[in-house]
CSV table of C-alpha atoms in Angstrom, one decimal:
chain,number,residue,atom,x,y,z
E,521,UNK,CA,-0.7,-3.7,2.1
E,522,UNK,CA,2.0,-2.7,-0.3
E,523,UNK,CA,5.0,-5.0,-0.7
E,524,UNK,CA,5.4,-8.7,-1.2
E,525,UNK,CA,3.9,-10.7,1.6
E,526,UNK,CA,6.7,-12.6,3.2
E,527,UNK,CA,6.5,-16.4,3.2
E,528,UNK,CA,8.9,-16.5,6.1
E,529,UNK,CA,6.6,-16.0,9.0
E,530,UNK,CA,9.6,-15.4,11.1
E,531,UNK,CA,10.0,-13.6,14.4
E,532,UNK,CA,13.3,-12.2,15.3
E,533,UNK,CA,14.6,-10.1,18.2
E,534,UNK,CA,17.1,-7.6,17.2
E,535,UNK,CA,19.5,-5.3,19.0
E,536,UNK,CA,19.7,-4.3,22.6
E,537,UNK,CA,20.3,-6.3,25.7
E,538,UNK,CA,16.8,-6.0,26.9
E,539,UNK,CA,16.1,-5.9,30.6
E,540,UNK,CA,19.6,-7.1,31.4
E,541,UNK,CA,21.2,-3.6,31.2
E,542,UNK,CA,21.6,-0.9,33.8
E,543,UNK,CA,18.5,-0.2,35.8
E,544,UNK,CA,18.4,3.3,34.3
E,545,UNK,CA,18.3,1.9,30.8
E,546,UNK,CA,15.2,2.1,28.7
E,547,UNK,CA,14.1,-0.8,26.5
E,548,UNK,CA,12.0,0.1,23.5
E,549,UNK,CA,10.1,-2.6,21.7
E,550,UNK,CA,9.0,-2.4,18.1
E,551,UNK,CA,6.9,-4.9,16.2
E,552,UNK,CA,7.6,-4.6,12.5
E,553,UNK,CA,6.4,-6.1,9.2
E,554,UNK,CA,8.7,-8.0,7.0
E,555,UNK,CA,9.0,-6.6,3.5
E,556,UNK,CA,11.4,-9.2,2.2
E,557,UNK,CA,10.5,-12.2,0.1
E,558,UNK,CA,13.4,-14.3,1.3
E,559,UNK,CA,15.8,-14.7,4.2
E,560,UNK,CA,18.4,-12.7,2.2
E,561,UNK,CA,16.4,-9.5,2.2
E,562,UNK,CA,14.3,-9.8,5.3
E,563,UNK,CA,13.5,-6.6,7.1
E,564,UNK,CA,15.3,-8.2,10.0
E,565,UNK,CA,18.6,-7.1,8.4
E,566,UNK,CA,17.4,-3.5,7.8
E,567,UNK,CA,16.4,-3.1,11.4
E,568,UNK,CA,19.5,-4.8,12.8
E,569,UNK,CA,21.8,-2.3,11.1
E,570,UNK,CA,19.6,0.7,12.0
E,571,UNK,CA,19.4,-0.4,15.7
E,572,UNK,CA,23.1,-1.0,15.9
E,573,UNK,CA,23.8,2.5,14.7
E,574,UNK,CA,21.3,4.1,17.0
E,575,UNK,CA,22.4,2.2,20.1
E,576,UNK,CA,26.0,3.1,19.5
E,577,UNK,CA,25.1,6.8,20.1
E,578,UNK,CA,22.4,6.1,22.8
E,579,UNK,CA,24.0,3.7,25.3
E,580,UNK,CA,21.1,4.1,27.7
E,581,UNK,CA,18.5,3.0,25.2
E,582,UNK,CA,18.0,-0.6,24.0
E,583,UNK,CA,15.8,-1.3,21.1
E,584,UNK,CA,14.3,-4.7,20.5
E,585,UNK,CA,12.6,-5.4,17.2
E,586,UNK,CA,10.4,-8.3,16.4
E,587,UNK,CA,9.8,-8.9,12.7
E,588,UNK,CA,6.7,-10.7,11.6
E,589,UNK,CA,5.4,-11.6,8.2
E,590,UNK,CA,2.6,-9.5,6.7
E,591,UNK,CA,0.3,-12.5,7.3
E,592,UNK,CA,0.8,-12.2,11.0
E,593,UNK,CA,1.9,-8.7,12.1
E,594,UNK,CA,-1.4,-7.0,12.5
E,595,UNK,CA,-2.9,-9.9,14.5
E,596,UNK,CA,0.3,-10.1,16.6
E,597,UNK,CA,0.1,-6.5,17.6
E,598,UNK,CA,-3.6,-6.8,18.4
E,599,UNK,CA,-2.8,-9.8,20.7
E,600,UNK,CA,-0.2,-7.7,22.5
E,601,UNK,CA,-2.7,-4.9,23.1
E,602,UNK,CA,-5.4,-7.2,24.3
E,603,UNK,CA,-2.9,-8.9,26.7
E,604,UNK,CA,-2.0,-5.5,28.2
E,605,UNK,CA,1.5,-5.7,26.8
E,606,UNK,CA,1.5,-3.0,24.1
E,607,UNK,CA,4.8,-2.6,22.2
E,608,UNK,CA,6.3,0.9,22.3
E,609,UNK,CA,6.0,1.0,18.5
E,610,UNK,CA,4.3,-1.0,15.8
E,611,UNK,CA,5.0,-0.7,12.0
E,612,UNK,CA,1.8,-2.2,10.5
E,613,UNK,CA,-1.0,-1.6,8.1
E,614,UNK,CA,-3.6,0.4,10.0
E,615,UNK,CA,-3.9,2.8,12.9
E,616,UNK,CA,-7.5,4.1,13.2
E,617,UNK,CA,-8.8,1.6,15.8
E,618,UNK,CA,-5.9,2.3,18.2
E,619,UNK,CA,-6.3,6.0,17.7
E,620,UNK,CA,-10.0,5.7,18.5
E,621,UNK,CA,-9.2,3.9,21.7
E,622,UNK,CA,-6.8,6.7,22.7
E,623,UNK,CA,-3.9,4.3,22.8
E,624,UNK,CA,-1.5,6.3,20.6
E,625,UNK,CA,0.8,9.2,20.8
E,626,UNK,CA,0.3,11.9,18.2
E,627,UNK,CA,3.0,13.0,15.8
E,628,UNK,CA,3.1,16.3,17.7
E,629,UNK,CA,3.8,14.3,20.9
E,630,UNK,CA,6.8,12.6,19.4
E,631,UNK,CA,8.6,14.1,16.5
E,632,UNK,CA,10.9,17.1,16.0
E,633,UNK,CA,9.4,19.8,13.9
E,634,UNK,CA,11.7,19.2,10.9
E,635,UNK,CA,10.9,15.5,10.8
E,636,UNK,CA,7.1,16.1,11.2
E,637,UNK,CA,7.1,18.8,8.5
E,638,UNK,CA,9.2,16.6,6.2
E,639,UNK,CA,6.5,14.0,5.5
E,640,UNK,CA,4.8,14.1,2.1
E,641,UNK,CA,1.6,16.2,2.6
E,642,UNK,CA,-0.7,13.6,1.1
E,643,UNK,CA,0.8,10.9,3.3
E,644,UNK,CA,0.6,13.1,6.4
E,645,UNK,CA,-3.0,13.8,5.7
E,646,UNK,CA,-3.8,10.1,5.2
E,647,UNK,CA,-2.4,9.5,8.7
E,648,UNK,CA,-4.9,11.8,10.4
E,649,UNK,CA,-8.1,11.4,12.4
E,650,UNK,CA,-10.1,14.6,12.7
E,651,UNK,CA,-7.1,16.6,11.8
E,652,UNK,CA,-4.7,15.0,14.3
E,653,UNK,CA,-1.9,12.8,12.9
E,654,UNK,CA,-1.6,9.4,14.7
E,655,UNK,CA,-0.3,7.3,11.8
E,656,UNK,CA,3.3,8.1,10.8
E,657,UNK,CA,3.8,7.0,7.1
E,658,UNK,CA,6.5,4.4,6.9
E,659,UNK,CA,6.4,3.2,3.3
E,660,UNK,CA,4.3,4.2,0.3
E,661,UNK,CA,3.4,2.9,-3.2
E,662,UNK,CA,1.4,4.1,-6.1
E,663,UNK,CA,0.0,2.2,-9.1
E,664,UNK,CA,0.7,2.4,-12.8
E,665,UNK,CA,-0.7,0.6,-15.8
E,666,UNK,CA,1.9,-2.0,-16.8
E,667,UNK,CA,1.9,-3.3,-20.4
E,668,UNK,CA,3.9,-6.1,-22.2
E,669,UNK,CA,6.0,-4.3,-24.8
E,670,UNK,CA,6.6,-7.4,-26.8
E,671,UNK,CA,2.9,-8.2,-27.1
E,672,UNK,CA,2.1,-4.6,-27.9
E,673,UNK,CA,4.7,-4.4,-30.7
E,674,UNK,CA,3.4,-7.7,-32.2
E,675,UNK,CA,-0.1,-6.2,-32.3
E,676,UNK,CA,1.2,-2.8,-33.5
E,677,UNK,CA,-0.4,-1.0,-30.4
E,678,UNK,CA,0.4,2.1,-28.4
E,679,UNK,CA,-0.3,2.4,-24.6
E,680,UNK,CA,-3.8,3.6,-23.9
E,681,UNK,CA,-4.7,6.9,-22.5
E,682,UNK,CA,-8.5,6.5,-22.3
E,683,UNK,CA,-10.9,3.6,-21.4
E,684,UNK,CA,-11.9,3.3,-25.0
E,685,UNK,CA,-8.3,2.9,-26.1
E,686,UNK,CA,-7.7,0.4,-23.3
E,687,UNK,CA,-10.7,-1.7,-24.5
E,688,UNK,CA,-9.5,-1.4,-28.2
E,689,UNK,CA,-6.0,-2.5,-27.2
E,690,UNK,CA,-7.4,-5.4,-25.2
E,691,UNK,CA,-9.5,-6.5,-28.2
E,692,UNK,CA,-6.5,-6.4,-30.5
E,693,UNK,CA,-4.4,-8.4,-28.0
E,694,UNK,CA,-7.2,-11.0,-27.7
E,695,UNK,CA,-7.2,-11.3,-31.5
E,696,UNK,CA,-3.5,-12.1,-31.3
E,697,UNK,CA,-4.2,-14.9,-28.8
E,698,UNK,CA,-3.1,-13.2,-25.6
E,699,UNK,CA,-4.4,-15.1,-22.6
E,700,UNK,CA,-5.2,-12.1,-20.4
E,701,UNK,CA,-5.6,-9.0,-22.6
E,702,UNK,CA,-6.3,-7.0,-19.4
E,703,UNK,CA,-6.0,-8.8,-16.1
E,704,UNK,CA,-8.7,-7.6,-13.7
E,705,UNK,CA,-8.0,-9.1,-10.2
E,706,UNK,CA,-11.1,-8.6,-8.2
E,707,UNK,CA,-10.5,-11.7,-6.1
E,708,UNK,CA,-10.4,-11.7,-2.3
E,709,UNK,CA,-6.7,-11.0,-1.9
E,710,UNK,CA,-6.6,-7.4,-2.9
E,711,UNK,CA,-9.9,-6.5,-4.7
E,712,UNK,CA,-10.2,-3.3,-2.7
E,713,UNK,CA,-7.1,-2.0,-4.5
E,714,UNK,CA,-8.1,-2.7,-8.1
E,715,UNK,CA,-11.6,-1.4,-7.3
E,716,UNK,CA,-10.2,1.9,-6.0
E,717,UNK,CA,-7.9,2.4,-9.0
E,718,UNK,CA,-10.9,2.0,-11.3
E,719,UNK,CA,-13.2,4.2,-9.2
E,720,UNK,CA,-10.6,7.0,-9.2
E,721,UNK,CA,-10.1,6.7,-13.0
E,722,UNK,CA,-13.9,7.1,-13.4
E,723,UNK,CA,-13.9,10.3,-11.4
E,724,UNK,CA,-15.3,8.7,-8.2
E,725,UNK,CA,-13.8,6.9,-5.2
E,726,UNK,CA,-14.8,5.3,-2.0
E,727,UNK,CA,-15.5,8.7,-0.4
E,728,UNK,CA,-16.5,12.1,-1.6
E,729,UNK,CA,-14.5,15.3,-1.3
E,730,UNK,CA,-15.5,15.8,2.4
E,731,UNK,CA,-14.6,12.2,3.4
E,732,UNK,CA,-18.2,10.7,3.4
E,733,UNK,CA,-18.6,7.3,1.9
E,734,UNK,CA,-20.1,7.5,-1.6
E,735,UNK,CA,-19.6,4.0,-2.9
E,736,UNK,CA,-22.8,3.9,-4.9
E,737,UNK,CA,-22.3,7.3,-6.6
E,738,UNK,CA,-23.3,7.7,-10.2
E,739,UNK,CA,-19.7,7.8,-11.3
E,740,UNK,CA,-18.9,4.5,-9.5
E,741,UNK,CA,-21.9,2.7,-10.9
E,742,UNK,CA,-21.0,3.9,-14.4
E,743,UNK,CA,-17.4,2.7,-13.9
E,744,UNK,CA,-18.4,-0.9,-13.0
E,745,UNK,CA,-21.1,-0.9,-15.7
E,746,UNK,CA,-18.4,-0.1,-18.2
E,747,UNK,CA,-16.1,-2.8,-16.8
E,748,UNK,CA,-19.0,-5.4,-17.0
E,749,UNK,CA,-20.0,-4.5,-20.5
E,750,UNK,CA,-16.9,-3.4,-22.3
E,751,UNK,CA,-14.2,-5.5,-20.8
E,752,UNK,CA,-15.5,-8.6,-19.0
E,753,UNK,CA,-18.6,-8.9,-21.3
E,754,UNK,CA,-16.4,-8.8,-24.3
E,755,UNK,CA,-14.2,-11.6,-22.9
E,756,UNK,CA,-11.1,-9.3,-22.7
E,757,UNK,CA,-10.1,-10.2,-19.1
E,758,UNK,CA,-8.9,-13.7,-19.5
E,759,UNK,CA,-10.0,-17.3,-18.6
E,760,UNK,CA,-10.4,-16.7,-14.9
E,761,UNK,CA,-13.4,-14.7,-13.7
E,762,UNK,CA,-12.3,-11.4,-12.2
E,763,UNK,CA,-14.0,-12.3,-8.9
E,764,UNK,CA,-11.8,-15.4,-8.7
E,765,UNK,CA,-8.5,-13.8,-9.9
E,766,UNK,CA,-6.1,-12.7,-7.1
E,767,UNK,CA,-3.5,-10.0,-7.6
E,768,UNK,CA,-0.6,-12.3,-6.9
E,769,UNK,CA,-1.8,-14.7,-9.6
E,770,UNK,CA,-2.3,-11.8,-12.1
E,771,UNK,CA,1.3,-10.6,-11.3
E,772,UNK,CA,2.7,-14.1,-11.8
E,773,UNK,CA,0.8,-14.4,-15.2
E,774,UNK,CA,2.3,-11.0,-16.3
E,775,UNK,CA,5.8,-12.3,-15.4
E,776,UNK,CA,5.1,-15.4,-17.6
E,777,UNK,CA,4.3,-13.1,-20.5
E,778,UNK,CA,0.6,-14.0,-20.5
E,779,UNK,CA,-0.9,-10.6,-19.7
E,780,UNK,CA,-1.2,-7.6,-22.0
E,781,UNK,CA,-2.0,-5.0,-19.4
E,782,UNK,CA,-2.7,-4.7,-15.7
E,783,UNK,CA,-2.4,-2.3,-12.8
E,784,UNK,CA,0.8,-2.9,-10.8
E,785,UNK,CA,3.1,-1.5,-8.1
E,786,UNK,CA,6.9,-1.4,-8.1
E,787,UNK,CA,7.5,-5.0,-7.0
E,788,UNK,CA,6.1,-6.1,-10.3
E,789,UNK,CA,9.1,-4.6,-12.1
E,790,UNK,CA,11.6,-7.0,-10.5
E,791,UNK,CA,9.2,-10.0,-11.0
E,792,UNK,CA,9.0,-9.2,-14.7
E,793,UNK,CA,12.7,-8.4,-15.1
E,794,UNK,CA,13.7,-11.8,-13.6
E,795,UNK,CA,11.5,-13.6,-16.2
E,796,UNK,CA,12.8,-11.5,-19.1
E,797,UNK,CA,9.5,-9.8,-19.8
E,798,UNK,CA,9.9,-6.4,-21.5
E,799,UNK,CA,7.4,-4.0,-20.1
E,800,UNK,CA,6.3,-0.3,-20.1
E,801,UNK,CA,4.4,1.7,-17.5
E,802,UNK,CA,2.0,4.6,-18.1
E,803,UNK,CA,-0.5,6.4,-15.8
E,804,UNK,CA,-3.9,4.8,-15.5
E,805,UNK,CA,-6.2,5.7,-18.4
E,806,UNK,CA,-9.4,7.7,-17.5
E,807,UNK,CA,-12.7,8.0,-19.2
E,808,UNK,CA,-11.6,10.8,-21.5
E,809,UNK,CA,-7.8,10.9,-20.9
E,810,UNK,CA,-5.2,10.2,-18.3
E,811,UNK,CA,-6.7,9.6,-14.8
E,812,UNK,CA,-6.5,12.8,-12.7
E,813,UNK,CA,-5.9,10.7,-9.6
E,814,UNK,CA,-4.1,7.4,-8.8
E,815,UNK,CA,-4.3,5.1,-5.9
E,816,UNK,CA,-1.7,5.3,-3.2
E,817,UNK,CA,-1.1,2.8,-0.4
E,818,UNK,CA,0.8,3.5,2.8
E,819,UNK,CA,1.9,1.4,5.8
E,820,UNK,CA,2.2,3.1,9.1
E,821,UNK,CA,4.4,3.5,12.2
E,822,UNK,CA,2.4,3.8,15.5
E,823,UNK,CA,3.6,4.7,19.0
E,824,UNK,CA,1.7,3.4,22.0
E,825,UNK,CA,1.3,5.4,25.2
E,826,UNK,CA,1.1,2.4,27.6
E,827,UNK,CA,4.8,2.2,28.5
E,828,UNK,CA,5.3,6.0,28.7
E,829,UNK,CA,8.6,6.2,26.8
E,830,UNK,CA,7.5,9.3,24.8
E,831,UNK,CA,10.9,11.1,24.8
E,832,UNK,CA,12.9,8.0,23.9
E,833,UNK,CA,10.4,6.8,21.3
E,834,UNK,CA,10.4,10.3,19.7
E,835,UNK,CA,14.1,10.5,19.5
E,836,UNK,CA,14.4,7.0,18.0
E,837,UNK,CA,11.7,7.8,15.4
E,838,UNK,CA,13.5,11.0,14.5
E,839,UNK,CA,16.5,8.7,13.6
E,840,UNK,CA,14.3,6.2,11.8
E,841,UNK,CA,13.0,9.1,9.5
E,842,UNK,CA,16.4,10.5,8.7
E,843,UNK,CA,17.1,10.9,5.0
E,844,UNK,CA,19.7,8.2,5.1
E,845,UNK,CA,17.5,5.6,6.7
E,846,UNK,CA,14.4,6.4,4.6
E,847,UNK,CA,16.4,6.1,1.4
E,848,UNK,CA,18.0,2.8,2.5
E,849,UNK,CA,14.6,1.2,3.2
E,850,UNK,CA,13.0,2.5,0.0
E,851,UNK,CA,15.8,1.3,-2.2
E,852,UNK,CA,16.0,-2.1,-0.6
E,853,UNK,CA,12.3,-2.8,-1.1
E,854,UNK,CA,11.4,-0.8,-4.2
E,855,UNK,CA,9.0,1.4,-2.3
E,856,UNK,CA,8.5,5.2,-2.3
E,857,UNK,CA,10.1,7.3,0.4
E,858,UNK,CA,7.6,9.1,2.7
E,859,UNK,CA,9.6,12.3,3.1
E,860,UNK,CA,10.2,15.2,0.8
E,861,UNK,CA,14.0,15.1,1.3
E,862,UNK,CA,14.3,11.5,0.3
E,863,UNK,CA,11.9,11.9,-2.5
E,864,UNK,CA,14.0,14.7,-4.0
E,865,UNK,CA,17.1,12.6,-3.8
E,866,UNK,CA,15.4,9.7,-5.5
E,867,UNK,CA,13.9,11.9,-8.2
E,868,UNK,CA,17.4,13.0,-9.3
E,869,UNK,CA,19.5,9.8,-8.7
E,870,UNK,CA,20.2,7.6,-11.7
E,871,UNK,CA,20.0,4.5,-9.6
E,872,UNK,CA,16.4,5.3,-8.7
E,873,UNK,CA,15.1,6.1,-12.2
E,874,UNK,CA,13.0,2.9,-12.4
E,875,UNK,CA,10.9,4.2,-9.4
E,876,UNK,CA,10.6,7.8,-10.7
E,877,UNK,CA,7.3,7.1,-12.6
E,878,UNK,CA,5.7,5.9,-9.4
E,879,UNK,CA,7.2,8.8,-7.5
E,880,UNK,CA,5.8,11.3,-10.0
E,881,UNK,CA,2.3,9.9,-9.2
E,882,UNK,CA,2.6,10.4,-5.5
E,883,UNK,CA,1.3,14.0,-5.4
E,884,UNK,CA,-1.8,12.9,-7.3
E,885,UNK,CA,-2.4,9.8,-5.1
E,886,UNK,CA,-5.5,9.2,-3.0
E,887,UNK,CA,-5.4,6.7,-0.2
E,888,UNK,CA,-7.8,4.3,1.3
E,889,UNK,CA,-9.9,6.0,4.0
E,890,UNK,CA,-7.7,4.4,6.7
E,891,UNK,CA,-8.5,7.1,9.2
E,892,UNK,CA,-12.0,5.6,9.6
E,893,UNK,CA,-12.4,2.7,12.0
E,894,UNK,CA,-15.2,1.5,9.6
E,895,UNK,CA,-12.7,1.0,6.8
E,896,UNK,CA,-11.7,-2.6,7.8
E,897,UNK,CA,-15.3,-3.8,7.6
E,898,UNK,CA,-15.9,-2.0,4.3
E,899,UNK,CA,-12.7,-3.3,2.8
E,900,UNK,CA,-13.6,-6.9,3.8
E,901,UNK,CA,-17.0,-6.6,2.2
E,902,UNK,CA,-15.6,-5.1,-1.0
E,903,UNK,CA,-13.3,-8.2,-1.2
E,904,UNK,CA,-16.3,-10.5,-0.9
E,905,UNK,CA,-18.7,-8.8,-3.2
E,906,UNK,CA,-17.2,-6.6,-5.8
E,907,UNK,CA,-16.4,-9.4,-8.3
E,908,UNK,CA,-20.1,-10.1,-8.7
E,909,UNK,CA,-20.7,-6.7,-10.2
E,910,UNK,CA,-18.9,-7.7,-13.4
E,911,UNK,CA,-20.4,-11.2,-13.8
E,912,UNK,CA,-22.9,-11.8,-16.6
E,913,UNK,CA,-26.1,-10.2,-15.4
E,914,UNK,CA,-24.4,-8.6,-12.4
E,915,UNK,CA,-25.9,-5.4,-11.1
E,916,UNK,CA,-23.3,-2.7,-10.2
E,917,UNK,CA,-26.0,-0.4,-8.8
E,918,UNK,CA,-27.3,-3.1,-6.5
E,919,UNK,CA,-23.9,-4.4,-5.3
E,920,UNK,CA,-22.5,-0.9,-4.8
E,921,UNK,CA,-25.7,0.1,-3.0
E,922,UNK,CA,-25.2,-2.9,-0.6
E,923,UNK,CA,-21.6,-1.9,0.0
E,924,UNK,CA,-22.7,1.7,0.7
E,925,UNK,CA,-25.2,0.3,3.3
E,926,UNK,CA,-22.4,-1.7,4.9
E,927,UNK,CA,-20.3,1.5,5.0
E,928,UNK,CA,-23.1,3.6,6.5
E,929,UNK,CA,-23.8,0.9,9.2
E,930,UNK,CA,-20.1,0.6,10.0
E,931,UNK,CA,-19.7,4.4,10.3
E,932,UNK,CA,-22.7,4.5,12.7
E,933,UNK,CA,-21.3,1.8,14.8
E,934,UNK,CA,-17.9,3.5,14.9
E,935,UNK,CA,-19.6,6.8,15.9
E,936,UNK,CA,-21.5,5.0,18.6
């Protein structure tokens, strides 16, 4: 998941008069995630404005949007499906299971050619199962290495470009009394993200070049061996064991000025700015230089076939993915646009320069293997186990081997 998890947990119906309109009217129902962190910037407001504009030009279509917190939205949609009451659309975190069950329209079924061709190629590919696109990218994020400029200046440091430089900088920060020289959140909240960022920087990843799981590859074992010995073993990751440190707590510590370096996404900028922390951002260091790939995360729009409103859903989604609407959403929530046109605007607009470093990373981004129905089980197991690889006496080869076994079994089950 990318974006701040909303604490609101609210559900709101937006737009449309529902079933009370003319008998020829069509009502489209969308279940959407809330990207806001308060009532003031809830996604409810974004959808309300968009729906109002769409319905003004489409009097025979009513659109009802239910907005749920990220804690609830995936489960809510699953409940609807199991009850035989699928929404027409769902804007959530995964699509593979629904595609495997043949519940979804494809992008070809729905979108006009300009809209479909307008998606970032990396994101469009990430939405595919066996070469067919079911997941329509809705929002994206990449990761950069954040560093505390004040702490770096006090220690007379420059941002690292290699793992060795990162470790040396962390050692210097520790000598200056910095609480978390490098914050390594491998706790249960989002361990799969920090893990993937490090795997990519070491030349590996969750899957190989043909999409087969390779979690216990030589490169991956070497990456976690280095983390265990050169960062955690040297006491450069702070007072909380990485396996117990969650991403939200690491971000909060950075905003308090207690962290020298950590991997972050755009929402961390506002958190740090609000607390007056001066920070810089650079690409993730690699073994021998800047990492050749960074981690990207995407959330997805799905369209379900159950209610049969293909034409109306397609027309509405063409409107959702207009340049104006994509830009409005991206700017409101500090996320990256998923279309080429909106990306070009943001790259050149002065108001969007804070997001440009993240936008520049998007063409290099690799995404979770979300097209695999096995990914949910693998991700859950990574969250449980990966922290133990860097504990004193931990065995990266053994733990990554066990995760590979989990992935192989999950893949076999999915294929069966």
